[in-house]
Amino acid sequence: MKMRLENWSIVLVGDVYTPPEMRKQCLNGQVYGNPRFDDGDDITTSSIKITPMVNGCVFTASGSMYELGTVSPAYEAEYPDANNRLVNFLNSKE
């Protein structure tokens, strides 16, 4: 099932004792089209699978597929061009 994330950002998951390079990269944002949540609920996904995107969608370790909508303005301000950087990173892993 394809779901959409709006106002998304990448977050690192792990406790304070986990080295940064070993933390999992997940997506956080407002989800749409997920039967487990109301549209607009804020969620954090399972870790991003480091695989090429298909039709503009990111895959997660749980098997979910997310279409990425708009980037969080705060995240974009901190990490400009976030969407293109994520797309380029994932697509370079072919």
GROMACS .gro file of C-alpha atoms in nm:
model
   94
    1MET     CA    1   0.000   0.000   0.000
    2LYS     CA    2   0.139   0.340  -0.096
    3MET     CA    3   0.109   0.615   0.158
    4ARG     CA    4   0.216   0.979   0.145
    5LEU     CA    5   0.423   1.177   0.394
    6GLU     CA    6   0.389   1.554   0.410
    7ASN     CA    7   0.596   1.798   0.612
    8TRP     CA    8   0.859   1.526   0.636
    9SER     CA    9   1.211   1.516   0.775
   10ILE     CA   10   1.474   1.252   0.834
   11VAL     CA   11   1.530   1.159   1.198
   12LEU     CA   12   1.793   0.940   1.360
   13VAL     CA   13   1.658   0.675   1.597
   14GLY     CA   14   1.863   0.532   1.881
   15ASP     CA   15   1.942   0.605   2.240
   16VAL     CA   16   2.215   0.836   2.367
   17TYR     CA   17   2.457   0.543   2.389
   18THR     CA   18   2.421   0.450   2.022
   19PRO     CA   19   2.694   0.609   1.808
   20PRO     CA   20   2.547   0.844   1.546
   21GLU     CA   21   2.674   0.635   1.254
   22MET     CA   22   2.485   0.333   1.388
   23ARG     CA   23   2.151   0.506   1.441
   24LYS     CA   24   1.874   0.419   1.200
   25GLN     CA   25   1.749   0.684   0.960
   26CYS     CA   26   1.371   0.709   0.964
   27LEU     CA   27   1.118   0.950   0.820
   28ASN     CA   28   0.895   1.165   1.036
   29GLY     CA   29   0.596   1.352   0.901
   30GLN     CA   30   0.223   1.370   0.855
   31VAL     CA   31   0.090   1.051   0.699
   32TYR     CA   32  -0.196   1.019   0.450
   33GLY     CA   33  -0.350   0.700   0.316
   34ASN     CA   34  -0.243   0.472   0.601
   35PRO     CA   35  -0.536   0.270   0.737
   36ARG     CA   36  -0.372   0.250   1.081
   37PHE     CA   37  -0.370   0.628   1.130
   38ASP     CA   38  -0.595   0.926   1.066
   39ASP     CA   39  -0.489   1.142   0.774
   40GLY     CA   40  -0.253   1.409   0.903
   41ASP     CA   41  -0.130   1.211   1.205
   42ASP     CA   42   0.238   1.262   1.285
   43ILE     CA   43   0.437   0.937   1.257
   44THR     CA   44   0.793   0.811   1.252
   45THR     CA   45   0.849   0.527   1.007
   46SER     CA   46   1.069   0.224   1.045
   47SER     CA   47   1.419   0.272   0.906
   48ILE     CA   48   1.464   0.381   0.546
   49LYS     CA   49   1.577   0.101   0.316
   50ILE     CA   50   1.884   0.215   0.128
   51THR     CA   51   1.748   0.118  -0.213
   52PRO     CA   52   1.668   0.320  -0.525
   53MET     CA   53   1.338   0.503  -0.524
   54VAL     CA   54   1.060   0.369  -0.745
   55ASN     CA   55   0.809   0.617  -0.888
   56GLY     CA   56   0.923   0.876  -0.635
   57CYS     CA   57   0.863   0.648  -0.337
   58VAL     CA   58   1.085   0.555  -0.043
   59PHE     CA   59   1.073   0.207   0.109
   60THR     CA   60   1.112   0.127   0.476
   61ALA     CA   61   1.236  -0.181   0.662
   62SER     CA   62   0.878  -0.280   0.749
   63GLY     CA   63   0.792  -0.301   0.379
   64SER     CA   64   0.593   0.021   0.362
   65MET     CA   65   0.620   0.251   0.062
   66TYR     CA   66   0.590   0.628   0.109
   67GLU     CA   67   0.546   0.894  -0.154
   68LEU     CA   68   0.723   1.206  -0.030
   69GLY     CA   69   0.529   1.530  -0.035
   70THR     CA   70   0.660   1.860   0.094
   71VAL     CA   71   0.966   1.876   0.318
   72SER     CA   72   0.929   2.025   0.665
   73PRO     CA   73   1.017   2.397   0.637
   74ALA     CA   74   1.236   2.376   0.949
   75TYR     CA   75   1.421   2.072   0.812
   76GLU     CA   76   1.463   2.238   0.472
   77ALA     CA   77   1.602   2.552   0.638
   78GLU     CA   78   1.857   2.341   0.827
   79TYR     CA   79   1.935   2.106   0.535
   80PRO     CA   80   1.864   2.287   0.206
   81ASP     CA   81   1.754   2.084  -0.097
   82ALA     CA   82   1.666   1.792   0.133
   83ASN     CA   83   1.439   1.617  -0.117
   84ASN     CA   84   1.693   1.612  -0.400
   85ARG     CA   85   1.973   1.507  -0.167
   86LEU     CA   86   1.768   1.210  -0.041
   87VAL     CA   87   1.665   1.112  -0.395
   88ASN     CA   88   2.024   1.131  -0.519
   89PHE     CA   89   2.155   0.933  -0.222
   90LEU     CA   90   1.901   0.653  -0.256
   91ASN     CA   91   1.927   0.634  -0.634
   92SER     CA   92   2.306   0.617  -0.617
   93LYS     CA   93   2.273   0.284  -0.434
   94GLU     CA   94   2.167   0.089  -0.745
   0.00000   0.00000   0.00000
